Tab-separated table of C-alpha atoms in Angstrom:
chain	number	residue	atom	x	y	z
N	1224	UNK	CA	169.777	309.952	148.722
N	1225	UNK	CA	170.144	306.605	146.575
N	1226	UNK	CA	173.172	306.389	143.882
N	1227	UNK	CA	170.594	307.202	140.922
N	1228	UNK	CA	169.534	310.469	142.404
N	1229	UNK	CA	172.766	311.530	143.283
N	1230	UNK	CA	174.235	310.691	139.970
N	1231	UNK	CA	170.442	312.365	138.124
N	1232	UNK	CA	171.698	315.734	140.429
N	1233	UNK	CA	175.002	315.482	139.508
N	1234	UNK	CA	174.634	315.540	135.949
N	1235	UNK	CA	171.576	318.411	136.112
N	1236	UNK	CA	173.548	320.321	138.201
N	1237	UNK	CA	176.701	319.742	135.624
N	1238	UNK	CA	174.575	321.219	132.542
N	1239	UNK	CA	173.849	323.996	134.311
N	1240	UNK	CA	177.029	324.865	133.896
N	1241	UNK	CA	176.825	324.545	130.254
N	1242	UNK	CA	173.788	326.845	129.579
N	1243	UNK	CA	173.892	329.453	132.502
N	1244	UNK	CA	176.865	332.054	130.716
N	1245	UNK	CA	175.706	331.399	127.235
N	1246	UNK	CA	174.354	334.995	126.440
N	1247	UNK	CA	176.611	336.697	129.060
N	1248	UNK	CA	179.912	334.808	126.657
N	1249	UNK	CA	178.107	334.918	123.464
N	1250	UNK	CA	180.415	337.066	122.183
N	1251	UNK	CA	182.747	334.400	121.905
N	1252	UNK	CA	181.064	332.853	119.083
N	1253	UNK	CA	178.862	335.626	117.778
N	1254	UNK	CA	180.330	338.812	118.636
N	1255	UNK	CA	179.660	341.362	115.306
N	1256	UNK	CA	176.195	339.792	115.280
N	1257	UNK	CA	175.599	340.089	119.197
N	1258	UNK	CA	175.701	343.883	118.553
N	1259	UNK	CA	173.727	343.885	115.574
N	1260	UNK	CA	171.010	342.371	117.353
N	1261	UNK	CA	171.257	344.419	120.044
N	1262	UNK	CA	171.324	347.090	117.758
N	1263	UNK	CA	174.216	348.693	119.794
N	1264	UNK	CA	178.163	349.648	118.196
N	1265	UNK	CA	180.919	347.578	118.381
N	1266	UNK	CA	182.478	349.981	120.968
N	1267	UNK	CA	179.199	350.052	122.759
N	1268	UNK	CA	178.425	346.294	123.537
N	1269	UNK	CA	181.976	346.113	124.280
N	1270	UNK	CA	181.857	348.909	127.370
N	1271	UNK	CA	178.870	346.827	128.233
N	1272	UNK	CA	180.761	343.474	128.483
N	1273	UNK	CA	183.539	345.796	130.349
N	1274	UNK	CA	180.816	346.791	133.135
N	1275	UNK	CA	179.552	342.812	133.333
N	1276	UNK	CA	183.628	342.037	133.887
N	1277	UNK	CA	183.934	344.786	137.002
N	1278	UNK	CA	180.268	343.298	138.292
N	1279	UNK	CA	181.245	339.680	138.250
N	1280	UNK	CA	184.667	340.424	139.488
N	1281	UNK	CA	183.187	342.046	142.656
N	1282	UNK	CA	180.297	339.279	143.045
N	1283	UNK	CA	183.117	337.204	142.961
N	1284	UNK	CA	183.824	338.096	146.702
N	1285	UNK	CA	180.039	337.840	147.705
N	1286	UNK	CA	179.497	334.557	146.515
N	1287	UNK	CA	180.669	332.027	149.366
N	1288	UNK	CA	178.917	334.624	152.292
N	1289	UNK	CA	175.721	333.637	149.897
N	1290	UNK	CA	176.277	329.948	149.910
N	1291	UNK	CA	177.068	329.736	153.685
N	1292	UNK	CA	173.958	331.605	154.372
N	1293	UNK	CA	171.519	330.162	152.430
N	1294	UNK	CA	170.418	326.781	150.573
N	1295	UNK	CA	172.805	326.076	147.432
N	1296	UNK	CA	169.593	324.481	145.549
N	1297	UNK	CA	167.798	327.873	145.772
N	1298	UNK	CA	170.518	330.154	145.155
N	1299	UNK	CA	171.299	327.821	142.063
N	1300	UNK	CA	166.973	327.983	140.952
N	1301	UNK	CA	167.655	331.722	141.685
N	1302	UNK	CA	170.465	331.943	139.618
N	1303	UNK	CA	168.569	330.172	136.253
N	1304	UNK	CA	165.171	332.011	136.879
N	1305	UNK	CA	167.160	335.024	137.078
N	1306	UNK	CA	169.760	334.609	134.144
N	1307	UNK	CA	166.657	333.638	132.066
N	1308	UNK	CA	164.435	337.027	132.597
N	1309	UNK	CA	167.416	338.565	132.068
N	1310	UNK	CA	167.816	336.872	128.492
N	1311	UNK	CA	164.423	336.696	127.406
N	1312	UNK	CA	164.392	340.627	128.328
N	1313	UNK	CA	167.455	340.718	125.843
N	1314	UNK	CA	165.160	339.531	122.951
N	1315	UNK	CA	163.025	342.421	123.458
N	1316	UNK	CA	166.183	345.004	122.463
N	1317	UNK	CA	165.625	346.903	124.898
N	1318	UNK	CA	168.118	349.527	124.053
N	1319	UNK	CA	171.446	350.684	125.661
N	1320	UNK	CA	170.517	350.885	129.153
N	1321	UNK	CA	168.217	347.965	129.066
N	1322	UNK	CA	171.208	345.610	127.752
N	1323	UNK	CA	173.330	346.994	130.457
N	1324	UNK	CA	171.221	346.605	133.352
N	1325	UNK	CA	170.691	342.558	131.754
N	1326	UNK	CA	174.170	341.866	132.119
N	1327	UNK	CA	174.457	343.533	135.367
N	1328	UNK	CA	171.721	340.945	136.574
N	1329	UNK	CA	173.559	337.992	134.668
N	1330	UNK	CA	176.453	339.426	136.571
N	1331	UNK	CA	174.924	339.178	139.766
N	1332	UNK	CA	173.169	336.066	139.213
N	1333	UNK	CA	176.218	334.168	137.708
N	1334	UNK	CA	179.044	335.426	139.937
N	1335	UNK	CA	176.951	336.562	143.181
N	1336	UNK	CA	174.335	333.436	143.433
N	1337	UNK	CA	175.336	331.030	141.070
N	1338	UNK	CA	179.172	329.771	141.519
N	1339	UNK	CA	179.865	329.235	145.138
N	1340	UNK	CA	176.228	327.703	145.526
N	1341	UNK	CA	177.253	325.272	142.542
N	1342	UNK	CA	180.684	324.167	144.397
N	1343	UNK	CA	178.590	323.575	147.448
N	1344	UNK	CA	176.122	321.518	145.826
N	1345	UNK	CA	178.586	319.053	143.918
N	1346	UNK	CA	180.858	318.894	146.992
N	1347	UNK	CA	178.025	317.644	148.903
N	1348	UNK	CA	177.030	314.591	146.265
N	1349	UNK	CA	179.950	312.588	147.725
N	1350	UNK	CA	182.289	312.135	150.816
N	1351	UNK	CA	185.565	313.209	150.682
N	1352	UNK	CA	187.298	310.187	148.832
N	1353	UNK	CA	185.075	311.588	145.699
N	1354	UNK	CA	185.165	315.144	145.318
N	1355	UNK	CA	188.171	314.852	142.552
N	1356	UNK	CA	186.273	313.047	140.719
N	1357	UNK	CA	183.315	314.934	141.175
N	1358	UNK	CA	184.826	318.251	140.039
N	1359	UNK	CA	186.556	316.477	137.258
N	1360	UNK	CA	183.340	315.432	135.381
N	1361	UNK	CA	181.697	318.532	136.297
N	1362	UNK	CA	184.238	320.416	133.876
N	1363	UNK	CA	183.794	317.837	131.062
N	1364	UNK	CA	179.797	317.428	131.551
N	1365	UNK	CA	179.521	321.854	131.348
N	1366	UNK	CA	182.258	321.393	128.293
N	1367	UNK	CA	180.311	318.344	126.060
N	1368	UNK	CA	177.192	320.725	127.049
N	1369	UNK	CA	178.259	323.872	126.270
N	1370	UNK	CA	179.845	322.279	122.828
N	1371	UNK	CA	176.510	320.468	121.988
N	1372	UNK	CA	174.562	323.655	122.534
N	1373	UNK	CA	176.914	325.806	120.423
N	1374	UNK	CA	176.748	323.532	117.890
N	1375	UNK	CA	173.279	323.836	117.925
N	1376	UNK	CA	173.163	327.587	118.376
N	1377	UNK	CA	175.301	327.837	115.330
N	1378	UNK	CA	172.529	326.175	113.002
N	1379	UNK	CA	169.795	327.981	114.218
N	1380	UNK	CA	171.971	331.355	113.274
N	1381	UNK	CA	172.984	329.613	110.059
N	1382	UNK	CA	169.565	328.968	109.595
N	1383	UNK	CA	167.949	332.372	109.688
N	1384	UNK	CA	167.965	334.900	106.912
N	1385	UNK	CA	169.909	337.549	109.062
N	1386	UNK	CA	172.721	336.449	111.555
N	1387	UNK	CA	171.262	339.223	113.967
N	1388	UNK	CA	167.589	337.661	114.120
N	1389	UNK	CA	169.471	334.334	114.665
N	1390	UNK	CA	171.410	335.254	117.478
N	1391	UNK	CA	168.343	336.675	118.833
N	1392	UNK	CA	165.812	333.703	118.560
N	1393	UNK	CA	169.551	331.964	119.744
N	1394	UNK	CA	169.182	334.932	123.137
N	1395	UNK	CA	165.349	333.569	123.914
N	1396	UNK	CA	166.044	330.030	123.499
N	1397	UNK	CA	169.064	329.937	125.921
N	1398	UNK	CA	166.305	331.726	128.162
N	1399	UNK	CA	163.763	329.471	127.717
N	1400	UNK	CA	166.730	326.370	128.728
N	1401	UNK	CA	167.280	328.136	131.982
N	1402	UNK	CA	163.352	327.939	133.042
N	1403	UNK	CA	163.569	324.305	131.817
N	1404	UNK	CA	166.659	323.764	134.098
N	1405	UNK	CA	165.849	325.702	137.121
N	1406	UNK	CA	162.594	323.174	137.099
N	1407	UNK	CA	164.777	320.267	136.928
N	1408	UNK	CA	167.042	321.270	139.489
N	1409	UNK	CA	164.093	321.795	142.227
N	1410	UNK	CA	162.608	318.917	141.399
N	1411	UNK	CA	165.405	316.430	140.368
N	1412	UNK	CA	168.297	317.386	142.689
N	1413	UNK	CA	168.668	316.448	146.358
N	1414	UNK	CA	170.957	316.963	148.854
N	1415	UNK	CA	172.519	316.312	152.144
N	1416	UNK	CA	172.935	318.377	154.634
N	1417	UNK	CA	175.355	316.231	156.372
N	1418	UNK	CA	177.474	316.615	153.889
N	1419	UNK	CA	176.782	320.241	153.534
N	1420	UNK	CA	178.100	320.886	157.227
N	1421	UNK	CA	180.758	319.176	156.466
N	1422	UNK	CA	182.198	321.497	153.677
N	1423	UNK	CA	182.525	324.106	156.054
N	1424	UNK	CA	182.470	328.255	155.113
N	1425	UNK	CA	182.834	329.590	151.802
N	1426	UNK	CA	183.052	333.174	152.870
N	1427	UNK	CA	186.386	335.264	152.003
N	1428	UNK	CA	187.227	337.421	155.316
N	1429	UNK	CA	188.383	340.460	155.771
N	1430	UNK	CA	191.184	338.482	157.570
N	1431	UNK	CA	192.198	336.366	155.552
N	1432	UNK	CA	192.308	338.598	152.694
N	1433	UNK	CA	194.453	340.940	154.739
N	1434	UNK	CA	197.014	337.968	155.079
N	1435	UNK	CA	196.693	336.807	151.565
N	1436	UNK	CA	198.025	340.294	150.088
N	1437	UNK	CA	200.883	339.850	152.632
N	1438	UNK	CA	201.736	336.368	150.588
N	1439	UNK	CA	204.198	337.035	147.780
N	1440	UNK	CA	202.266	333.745	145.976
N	1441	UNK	CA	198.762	335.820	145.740
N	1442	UNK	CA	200.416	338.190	143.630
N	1443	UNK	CA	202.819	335.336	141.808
N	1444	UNK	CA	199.872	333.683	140.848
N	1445	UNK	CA	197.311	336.092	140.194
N	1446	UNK	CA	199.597	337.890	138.274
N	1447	UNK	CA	200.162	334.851	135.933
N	1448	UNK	CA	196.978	334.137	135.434
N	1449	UNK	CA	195.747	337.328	134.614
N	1450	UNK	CA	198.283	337.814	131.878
N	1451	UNK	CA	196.987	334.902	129.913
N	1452	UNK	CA	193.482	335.271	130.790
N	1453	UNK	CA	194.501	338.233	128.622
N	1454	UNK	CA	194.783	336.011	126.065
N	1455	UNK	CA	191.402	334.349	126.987
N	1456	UNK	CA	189.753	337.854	126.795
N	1457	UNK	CA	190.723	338.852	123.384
N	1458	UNK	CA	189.941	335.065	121.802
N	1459	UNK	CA	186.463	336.422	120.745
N	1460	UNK	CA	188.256	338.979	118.579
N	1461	UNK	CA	189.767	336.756	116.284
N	1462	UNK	CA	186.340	336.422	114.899
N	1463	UNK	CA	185.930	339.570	112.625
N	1464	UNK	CA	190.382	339.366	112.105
N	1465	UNK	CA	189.573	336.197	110.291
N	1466	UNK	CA	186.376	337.117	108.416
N	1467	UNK	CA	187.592	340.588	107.424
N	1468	UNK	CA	191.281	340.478	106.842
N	1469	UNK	CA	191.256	336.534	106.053
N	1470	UNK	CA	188.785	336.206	103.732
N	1471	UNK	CA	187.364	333.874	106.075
N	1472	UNK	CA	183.544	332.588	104.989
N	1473	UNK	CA	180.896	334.203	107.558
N	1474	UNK	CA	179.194	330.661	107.579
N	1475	UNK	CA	182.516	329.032	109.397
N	1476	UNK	CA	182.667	331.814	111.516
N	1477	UNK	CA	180.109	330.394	114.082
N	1478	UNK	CA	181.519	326.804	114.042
N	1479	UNK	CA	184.900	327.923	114.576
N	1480	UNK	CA	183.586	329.972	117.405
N	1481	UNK	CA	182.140	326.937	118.854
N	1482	UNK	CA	185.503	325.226	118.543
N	1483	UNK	CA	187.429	327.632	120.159
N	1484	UNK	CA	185.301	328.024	122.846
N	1485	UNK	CA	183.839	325.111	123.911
N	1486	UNK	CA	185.377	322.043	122.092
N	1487	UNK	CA	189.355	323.397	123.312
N	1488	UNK	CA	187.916	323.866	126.835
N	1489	UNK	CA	187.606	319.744	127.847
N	1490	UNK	CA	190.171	318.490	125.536
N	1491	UNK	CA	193.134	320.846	126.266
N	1492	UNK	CA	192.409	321.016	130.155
N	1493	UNK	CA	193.083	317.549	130.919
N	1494	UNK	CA	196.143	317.583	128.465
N	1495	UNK	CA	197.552	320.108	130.341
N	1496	UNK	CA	196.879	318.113	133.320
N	1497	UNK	CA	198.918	315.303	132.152
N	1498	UNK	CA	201.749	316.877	130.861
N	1499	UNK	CA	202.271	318.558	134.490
N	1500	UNK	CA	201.841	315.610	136.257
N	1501	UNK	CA	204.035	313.029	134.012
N	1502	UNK	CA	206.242	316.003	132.503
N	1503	UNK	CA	207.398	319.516	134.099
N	1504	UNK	CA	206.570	318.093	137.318
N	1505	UNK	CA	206.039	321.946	138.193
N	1506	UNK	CA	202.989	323.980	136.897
N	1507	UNK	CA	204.895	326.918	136.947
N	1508	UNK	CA	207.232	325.132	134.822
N	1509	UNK	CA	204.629	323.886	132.121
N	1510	UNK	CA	203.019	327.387	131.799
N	1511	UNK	CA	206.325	329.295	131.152
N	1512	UNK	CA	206.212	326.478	128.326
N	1513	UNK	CA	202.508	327.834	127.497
N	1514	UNK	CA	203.870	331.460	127.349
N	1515	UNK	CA	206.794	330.491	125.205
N	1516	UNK	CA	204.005	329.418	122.778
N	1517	UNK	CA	201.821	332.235	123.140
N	1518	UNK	CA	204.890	334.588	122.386
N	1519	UNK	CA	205.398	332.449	119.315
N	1520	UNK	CA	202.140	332.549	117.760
N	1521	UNK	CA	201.739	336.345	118.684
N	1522	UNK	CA	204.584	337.163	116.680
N	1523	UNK	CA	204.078	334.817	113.605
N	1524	UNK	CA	200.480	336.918	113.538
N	1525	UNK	CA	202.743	339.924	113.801
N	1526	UNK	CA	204.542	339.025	110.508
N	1527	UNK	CA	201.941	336.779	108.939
N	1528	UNK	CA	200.322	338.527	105.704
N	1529	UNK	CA	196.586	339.444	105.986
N	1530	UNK	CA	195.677	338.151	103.071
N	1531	UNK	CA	193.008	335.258	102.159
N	1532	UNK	CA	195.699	333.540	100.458
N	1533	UNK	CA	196.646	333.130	104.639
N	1534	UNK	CA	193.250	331.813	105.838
N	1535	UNK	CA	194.355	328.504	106.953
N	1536	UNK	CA	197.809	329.345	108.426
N	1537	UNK	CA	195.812	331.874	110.746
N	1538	UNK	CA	192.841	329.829	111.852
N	1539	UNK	CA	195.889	327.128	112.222
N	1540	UNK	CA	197.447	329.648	114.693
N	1541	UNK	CA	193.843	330.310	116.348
N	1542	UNK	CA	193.779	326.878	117.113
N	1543	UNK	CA	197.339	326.703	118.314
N	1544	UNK	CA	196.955	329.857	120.607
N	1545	UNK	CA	193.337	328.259	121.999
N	1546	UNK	CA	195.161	324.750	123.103
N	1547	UNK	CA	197.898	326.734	124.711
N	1548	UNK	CA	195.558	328.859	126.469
N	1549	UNK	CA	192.875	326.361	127.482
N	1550	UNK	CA	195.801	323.744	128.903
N	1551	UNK	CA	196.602	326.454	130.871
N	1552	UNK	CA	193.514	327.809	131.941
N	1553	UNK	CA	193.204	323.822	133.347
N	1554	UNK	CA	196.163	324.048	135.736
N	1555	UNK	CA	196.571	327.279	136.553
N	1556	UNK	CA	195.230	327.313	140.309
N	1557	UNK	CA	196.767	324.176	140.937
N	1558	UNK	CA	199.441	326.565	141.858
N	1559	UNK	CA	198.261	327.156	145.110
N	1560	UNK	CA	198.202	323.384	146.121
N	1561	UNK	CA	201.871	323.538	144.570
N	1562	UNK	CA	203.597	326.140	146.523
N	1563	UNK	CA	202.410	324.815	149.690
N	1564	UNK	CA	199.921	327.722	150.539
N	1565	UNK	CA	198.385	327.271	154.144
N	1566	UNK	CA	194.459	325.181	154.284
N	1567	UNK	CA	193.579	328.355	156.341
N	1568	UNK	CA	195.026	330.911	153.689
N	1569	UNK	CA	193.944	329.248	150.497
N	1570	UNK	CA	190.456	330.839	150.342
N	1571	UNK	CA	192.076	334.242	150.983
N	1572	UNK	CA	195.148	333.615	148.300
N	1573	UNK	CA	191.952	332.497	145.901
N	1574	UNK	CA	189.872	334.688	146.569
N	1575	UNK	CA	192.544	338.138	146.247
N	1576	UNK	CA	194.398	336.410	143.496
N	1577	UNK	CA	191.050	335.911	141.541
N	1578	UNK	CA	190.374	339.649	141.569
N	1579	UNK	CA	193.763	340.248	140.029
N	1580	UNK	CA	193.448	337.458	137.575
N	1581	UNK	CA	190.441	338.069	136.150
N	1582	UNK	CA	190.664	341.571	135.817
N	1583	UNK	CA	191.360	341.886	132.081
N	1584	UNK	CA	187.195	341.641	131.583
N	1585	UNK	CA	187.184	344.778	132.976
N	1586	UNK	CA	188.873	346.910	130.534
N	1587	UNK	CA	190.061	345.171	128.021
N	1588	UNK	CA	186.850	344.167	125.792
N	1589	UNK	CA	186.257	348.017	125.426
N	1590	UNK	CA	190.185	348.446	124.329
N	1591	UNK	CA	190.098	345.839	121.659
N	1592	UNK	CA	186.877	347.211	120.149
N	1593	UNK	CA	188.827	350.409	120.280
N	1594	UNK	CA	191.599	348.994	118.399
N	1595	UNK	CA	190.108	346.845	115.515
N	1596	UNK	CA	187.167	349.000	115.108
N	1597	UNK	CA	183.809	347.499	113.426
N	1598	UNK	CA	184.696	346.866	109.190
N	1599	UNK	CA	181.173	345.647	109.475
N	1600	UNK	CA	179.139	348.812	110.631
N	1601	UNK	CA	177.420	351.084	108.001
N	1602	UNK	CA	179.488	353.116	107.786
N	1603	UNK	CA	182.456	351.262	109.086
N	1604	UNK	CA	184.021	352.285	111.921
N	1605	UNK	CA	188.196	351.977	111.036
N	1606	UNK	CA	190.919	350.348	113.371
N	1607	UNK	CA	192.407	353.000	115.925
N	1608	UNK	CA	196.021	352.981	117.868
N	1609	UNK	CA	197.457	350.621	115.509
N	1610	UNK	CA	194.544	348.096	114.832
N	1611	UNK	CA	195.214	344.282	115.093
N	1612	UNK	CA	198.935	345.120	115.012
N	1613	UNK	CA	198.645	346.828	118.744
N	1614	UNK	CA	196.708	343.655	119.950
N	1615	UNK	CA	199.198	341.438	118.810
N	1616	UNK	CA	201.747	343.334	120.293
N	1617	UNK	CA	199.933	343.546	123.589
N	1618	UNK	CA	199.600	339.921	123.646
N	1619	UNK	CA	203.530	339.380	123.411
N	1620	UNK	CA	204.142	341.464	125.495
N	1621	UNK	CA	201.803	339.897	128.285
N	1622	UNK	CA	203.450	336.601	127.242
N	1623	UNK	CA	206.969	337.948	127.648
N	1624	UNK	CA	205.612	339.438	131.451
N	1625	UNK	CA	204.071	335.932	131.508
N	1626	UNK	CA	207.494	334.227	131.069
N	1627	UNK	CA	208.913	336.316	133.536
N	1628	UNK	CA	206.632	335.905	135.864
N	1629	UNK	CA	206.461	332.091	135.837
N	1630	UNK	CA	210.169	331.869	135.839
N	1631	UNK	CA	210.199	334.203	139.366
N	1632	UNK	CA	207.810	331.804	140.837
N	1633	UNK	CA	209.487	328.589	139.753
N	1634	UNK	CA	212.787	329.863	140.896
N	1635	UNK	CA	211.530	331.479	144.638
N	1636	UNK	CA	209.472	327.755	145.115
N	1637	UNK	CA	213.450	326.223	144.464
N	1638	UNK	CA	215.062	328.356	146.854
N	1639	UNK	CA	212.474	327.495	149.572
N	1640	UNK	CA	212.610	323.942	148.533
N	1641	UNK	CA	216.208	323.959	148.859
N	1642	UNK	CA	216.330	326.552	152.202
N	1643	UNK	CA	214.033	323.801	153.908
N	1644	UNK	CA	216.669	320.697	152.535
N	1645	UNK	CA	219.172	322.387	154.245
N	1646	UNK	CA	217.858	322.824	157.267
N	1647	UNK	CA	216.813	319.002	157.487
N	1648	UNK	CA	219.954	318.229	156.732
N	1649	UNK	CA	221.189	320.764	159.535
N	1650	UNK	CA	219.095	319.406	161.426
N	1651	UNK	CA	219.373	315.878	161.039
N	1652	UNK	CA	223.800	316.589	161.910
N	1653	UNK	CA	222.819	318.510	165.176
N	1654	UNK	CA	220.747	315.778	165.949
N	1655	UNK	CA	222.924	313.167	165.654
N	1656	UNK	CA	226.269	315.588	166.801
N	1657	UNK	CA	224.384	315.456	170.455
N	1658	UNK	CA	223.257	311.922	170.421
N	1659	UNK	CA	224.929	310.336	173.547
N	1660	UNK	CA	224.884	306.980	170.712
N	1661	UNK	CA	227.187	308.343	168.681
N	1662	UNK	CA	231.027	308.424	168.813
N	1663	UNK	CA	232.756	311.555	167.562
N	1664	UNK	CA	234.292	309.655	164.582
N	1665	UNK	CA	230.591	308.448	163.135
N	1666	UNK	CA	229.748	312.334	163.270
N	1667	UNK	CA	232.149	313.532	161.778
N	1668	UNK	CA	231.662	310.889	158.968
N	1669	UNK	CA	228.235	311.270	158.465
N	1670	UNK	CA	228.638	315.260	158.498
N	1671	UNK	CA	227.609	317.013	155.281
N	1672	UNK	CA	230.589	318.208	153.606
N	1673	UNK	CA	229.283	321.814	153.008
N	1674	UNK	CA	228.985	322.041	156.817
């Protein structure tokens, strides 16, 4: 494989990235519309994206047995040919049970095929002394593409007479790109199956799942990240709180959907990055600062008027809440690394910790449709349980658990930092204490005084 063709794969393989999700997360940026096209309720499309959540949380776990057992470059064609039946067979409407059994396929294909094939087949572009960089350009090549096609996605909606016809002409084209793309991968990507042995498995055990759960950090750091991948979830429902109760103009609404999603996701990540490396020094550290923040703006929404005199303060706050989360959402697993979790454990901690974390998609889209209700349905269907006032006070208190949480796992990584000082240091005075080279006056010298 020559430099061109592994950079051509690299970058193919990168946009992939970019254009595989886009109608399973559409509701990011088009979420009332999404269900008018789809000609489904707000509380319907929502139980829908509930069932995708518990599907791609469970692929999750079948992923690496599919990239250990067969070729990443076909699981990844798979994976596009797949996702893009599944989307042009959205553009057909086909009803309640059709749109479920889509996303369970995008599910499958995303999660199940998709993924773990996709870490395999960057890891193996480069030898070890690359794969940082590697899986640092991957995130910002799937966030520039994601952005660019949003942006375009957003003028084709713009563009049509109905939102809902947009987003579905929007459905079929992101089809179309994942024929176009599962082409280019089979014929533009190579690899090396050198390399490939040399990754090793990718399968979660029984095993080592078994000794993850007995690891207080699996449930440290799943825990933390699910609470603000709480705050991920509900991002898409900030949508219809700005256009309804903000006066907000529907023609923004789909570029500041873009924004949030896409253009936040590879400029907060590496900020975050930064700031734990040159600042905190401690991720755990940094994201008790990120759930400080997220506290903050929760409650300022709290007591913030919903009025369109307000527009700007709130999408202000949006934007605030999006660079907290997304910084996050770049660190997060560099807990494990952190906290010294065994090579041989990791995949176990990931894996168990992942199920936890992510979790949220599994019940939470159908609670906040629930809760704000559909102002845009004829006839409207009105907020329940308290409306945006119950989500905002579900988000501080996941920010308060957050804060709590972080706090725990900063202060039990001291203790064992300090534990293992001291017995160095212990160490170190029974060492020299029965060193025939020392005299009993240079021990007791050199003897810590809180011996």
């Amino acid at each position: 494989m020559t430099k061109s063709q592994k950079w051509v794969g690299f970058l193919i393989l990168s946009m992939t990235g970019g254009i595989i999700f886009q109608v399973a997360y559409i509701r990011f940026v088009f979420l009332g519309p999404t269900a008018e096209a789809l000609e489904l309720s707000a509380q319907d499309y929502a139980n829908i994206i509930s069932v995708f959540g518990v599907v791609a949380m469970v692929m999750y776990f079948f992923g690496g047995w599919f990239a250990d057992k067969f070729s990443p470059k076909a699981l990844i064609v798979t994976a596009l040919l797949g996702t893009g039946v599944a989307d042009l067979y959205l553009g057909t409407v086909p009803g309640y049970w059709g749109v479920l059994a889509a996303h369970i396929l995008m599910a499958v294909m995303g999660m199940g095929l998709y993924w773990s094939a996709l870490v395999k087949a960057i890891g193996m572009l480069g030898d070890s002394s690359e794969q940082g960089r590697l899986f640092g350009f991957l995130e910002g090549v799937r966030g520039v593409t994601s952005t660019i096609v949003g942006f375009v996605g957003t003028a084709v909606v713009a563009a049509s007479v109905a939102e809902a016809a947009g987003v579905l002409w929007l459905i079929r084209i992101y089809g179309v790109l994942c024929f176009v793309y599962a082409a280019l991968v089979w014929l533009c990507v190579k690899g090396d199956e050198r390399r490939l042995a040399d990754l090793g498995s990718s399968t979660v055990t029984l095993r080592q799942l078994w000794r993850a759960a007995r690891n207080k950090y699996t449930w440290l750091i799943g825990g933390t990240v699910m609470l603000m991948y709480c705050f991920y979830t509900t991002l898409g429902y900030f949508s219809p709180l700005l256009e309804h109760q903000y006066g907000m103009a529907a023609g923004l609404i789909g570029v500041i959907g873009v924004v949030r999603t896409y253009v936040f996701q590879f400029v907060a990540g590496p900020v975050g990055g930064v700031v734990v490396d040159k600042v905190t020094r401690s991720t755990p550290r940094f994201l008790r600062w990120m759930f400080a923040g997220c506290a903050t703006v929760a409650v300022l929404f709290l007591v913030l008027p919903r009025a369109s005199a307000y527009k700007w303060v709130a999408l202000a706050l949006m934007f605030a809440l999006c660079l907290l989360v997304f910084a996050s959402r770049g660190v997060y697993w560099a807990q494990v690394g952190e906290v010294e979790v065994p090579e041989n454990e990791r995949g176990g901690v990931i894996g168990l910790a992942s199920g936890l974390a992510y979790l949220p998609d599994a019940f939470l889209p159908t609670v906040c449709a629930w809760w704000i209700g559909d102002p845009a349905a004829k006839p409207a269907v009105p907020e329940h349980g308290g409306g945006y006032t119950t989500l905002f006070l579900f988000l501080l208190a996941m920010a308060l658990l957050g804060l709590a949480l972080t706090t725990l796992t900063d202060r039990t990584r001291s203790r064992e930092l300090a534990a293992r000082e001291a017995h160095m240091r212990k160490a170190t005075y029974t060492e020299r204490a029965n060193s025939p080279w020392t005299s009993p006056s240079s021990t007791a010298t050199s003897s810590p005084s809180t011996a």
